[in-house]
Amino acid sequence: MTSLHHDINVKRVSSRKRSRDSLRNHLTPAKKGGGQWVHDQGDAEGKEQPIVRTECKLSEYCSDNEDLFGDYDSIVGDSSFLAKLEDVELDMVQHRSSCTHERDPALEKYPNVEQLAEYQEQDFTALRTADHLKQAHKEALSDYNSLSDLREESFEDLPSSQIAFQQDILKRAEVKQKGSNTSSPVVKNGRICVTPEGKREKQVADAVPKPRRSMTEQLKRAMLGNAATSSPSISRLAVQKEAVVTEEISVAVQAMESVYTETDLGPFFGLPSKVKDLISKLRGIKDLYEWQKTCLTLDSVQQRRNLIYSLPTSGGKTLVAEILILKELLCRKKDALFILPYISLVQEKVRGLASFGLELDFLVEEYAGSKGKFPPVKRRANNSLYIATIEKGHSLVNSLVETGRLDSIGLVVVDELHMLGDGNRGAILEMTLTKVLYVSRDTQIIGMSATLGNTGDLKTFLKADNYTNDFRPVQLKEYVKLRDSIYEVNPIEEECFRLSRPLNFKYSANMQKIDPDHIIALVTEVIPMHSCLVFCPTKKNCENVAVMICKYLKKEFLAHKEGEKAVLLEELRASGNGSLCPVLQRTVPYGLAYHHSGLTSDERKLVEEAYSSGVLCLLTCTSTLAAGINLPARRVILRSPYVATDFLKRSQYKQMVGRAGRAGIDTSGESILILQEKDKLMAKQLLSSPMERCYSNLMHDNGKGIQSLILSLIGLNITKSLVDIKEFMSFTLLSVQEAHICQEKSLWDITQESVQFLKQKGLISVSTDLGSSTVLTITKLGKATYKGSIDLTYSDTLYKDLLKGLESLVLNSFLHLIYLVTPYDMVSQCKPDWMVYYRQFSMLSASEQKMSAFVGVPESFVARKAAGQSVKKTVDTVVVNRLYLALVLFSLLKETDLWSVSDKFQLPRGFIQNLLSSSSAFSSCVLHFTEELEEFWAYKALLTELTRRLTYCVQPELIPLMEVAGVLEVRAKQLYKAGYKTLAHLANADPNLLVRSVQNLSKRQAKQIVASAKMLLTEKAEALQEEVDDLLTLPLDLPSS
């Protein structure tokens, strides 16, 4: 009977009834002459089972919803079948009455039930007489055994209503047997398993006649019970939930493959409902905005066409991108690349999505600064989400093109798409997107921005659709302050300004002199109960404005959240190893702080968290805050329409005022631009003009972008001739805007000149093949240059410095290696203090001073400069300044105290922080550069360790903790002190215990740290497992006889 049931496949099909002849199973009566009884293997008790075989072939499929009895509405309607059942039962009763006292000889020979079953199994294929077969099958056809047969096999694939009815029968039988002295069957997975102790008792009990209901009535009752039973939820909830998620993902995949345009793709835009629950749990978002729902159901999204969408700041653009990323990872099982403009944004996004990765089983990998593996580890089990800066995103795409794996990236999302117009970084972003468009036609590109002016050009470039909406979750009201009045901005009106209210602030003469723009009065209208941002044109102005406001605030401000502000001051002091900025020390007690690049990473993070939680109510900041992390405010004040000495651009203005209004907190937000009379006309143009156009930057800095692009194209074998390059260039944004940008020379002329430039620099070689066609190949130096992402301006200089370094490399300290990885582009940003220079130089060891003289800075030169004497011998100022910066980094690595080094060299701590970040990134680039050149083999191990040291610049024992996204030095020290000393400690930590063990750590921060640690640990474990699998995989090219 087992084989019979295994031949039946259950498939969900139409509920339409089929003809009786098309559906036959072991309950269906046999045709005349077609049925016969055959012997089958006994059950657990050693009893033989009946089986009906017919000449009619069983239907391959049957539906759960179909009537298994053909055109009959009920089994009751099949009189022939019921009549036969009655006949069989009558024969059974008569036979039992005549055979009650007869005993099978096997029972005497095998008194033990297990032995009997074994005997029957062994003798299963033996020939039997017809009488023996007839007797055995009649004995087997009992009420209990028939039901047992149905329980064991027939109901396995039936609907839940029938299963529920079956479970009800089993429960009743169990209760009944518990009340008797017979054996107690154990119910497992809906089946009865008799315990060994009860088998003998059951065998004896079976021999005793029992009152029994006819088979006809049993089947009638079973079918009626099934019809009346509802479909309650069955146990095994965890299995069901998993099945639901799998089914939903399967439905979404089928919906995407079918490529239809209906808006209903599944429970949550083609994703399992678990994603919606996670967004609600982790983000507090219960429902999407209408524009988000519309955008997610666009034909562009459903048919996977490229898309550009733009909305005002704080409109919820990023959530749409994240849902599309999850769709790619879960439904299409492809990797995704998320490109963000700044390292801080990458780290924030890694922390935010780590929890999603853990719950939905995908990896989140950080590519920022010196972090990231090229090419990325090839995963077999999990898909990866790569979150990268613009530069690292380009290197990642290059490595995937080189290894032929770019098709593994199913989706590329670019935040702040207008960065295409941002100098050198815009050129790198354009290179990345063009390569994706040219090499992988199946990879979808999604771009988003709040400030796009020429979407037409960008649509042509990306071959994309466009979606635009002016939605803001909180209404924004724009004002300008001119003299003593506030005017509402109305670009439609001729004057652009409409009087809103006069200012009646009672300023003293002294106060009017200090604060002529009435900033103090404007901020005190909202703080401390609401938040405020004051954008200032320079970093120094930020600090001055913060101090000025505090000077005239009332003492009541000190009492507002006094305890939390005291804790913040302690944390700021701890981040500076006991040192605290005097400006912050004065302003924080009032709930104020400044925010600009002069802060260290620890300070910036603490200030941002304090502002987000309401401990700080006002920040004075530069324009970089508007482009970075999202810190909204009730009121935004623009101290001046200038950024440094440049007048505001429309895009910059929109980004700043876009911070006004906090979704879910404020009903409206307001911005106030403070103007002087001389700036009134330009301000009107600013407020009424359209957004600036976004232009290609491949020609930026004398065409350096297009030169780097062509070099990488040849190195990656994307193009091999001038014709190929010409075709590729037609895919660029520069080609779309050629008429506007290339006015003096055509794009083709510029391309040919760039090829000649690369040839002259020794980065490529030009030859001809047999057909006299030009063939372009990359040199070793050229390959090292593009693999290391080295600026073409410095590639030959770097090569010479590294080659010279091999002649007399000093390895008893890090100084020589640090000098070799000090960024060339930062040399011009610092002028040495000669007294400090000489003091630090004299503290070097003899070998280190010898190394300094070897690179071109002798002690005599530094001594003469410190003494103010003239120097006759010519010395390369670039080398001198570069060594000075190397001394700063050398001191920082030895002391790991940024404040101490800042004081020693009289340099702003923000500059030193930037120098450290740039050096670690450049060190990583130099490492990749040296890997491609055999003569620099010795640098590989040396620079690997140096890059690691520069990346974290802390005591070695803290490095494993600082690998976790969002854990900076102060937090790492706290965690280490609390006993969390390794990545495994953090990954397995209890967030509640973490909060109690670490001072000033919130529950939300603890959960993010644990989630990020788990993700990083999983990523490392997966990478090691991939290596193991590769080692154990049988080579495809293994020789065979």
Coordinates of C-alpha atoms in Angstrom, one line a residue, residues 17 217 325 375 496 609 760 828 861 918 924 929-930 960 981 983 1001 1031:
K17 CA -15.3 18.5 -10.3
E217 CA -21.4 4.4 9.4
I325 CA 17.0 46.8 -1.7
P375 CA 37.0 41.7 -4.8
C496 CA 9.2 87.8 -3.7
E609 CA 23.2 61.9 19.8
Q760 CA 53.4 59.5 -22.4
S828 CA 49.5 72.2 0.9
F861 CA 68.0 72.6 7.4
S918 CA 42.9 60.5 4.9
S924 CA 45.0 51.2 1.8
F929 CA 49.2 49.8 -5.7
T930 CA 52.2 47.7 -4.4
P960 CA 38.5 44.3 17.7
K981 CA 37.0 42.4 25.1
L983 CA 33.9 40.7 18.9
L1001 CA 24.5 53.7 27.1
L1031 CA 39.7 24.3 -0.5

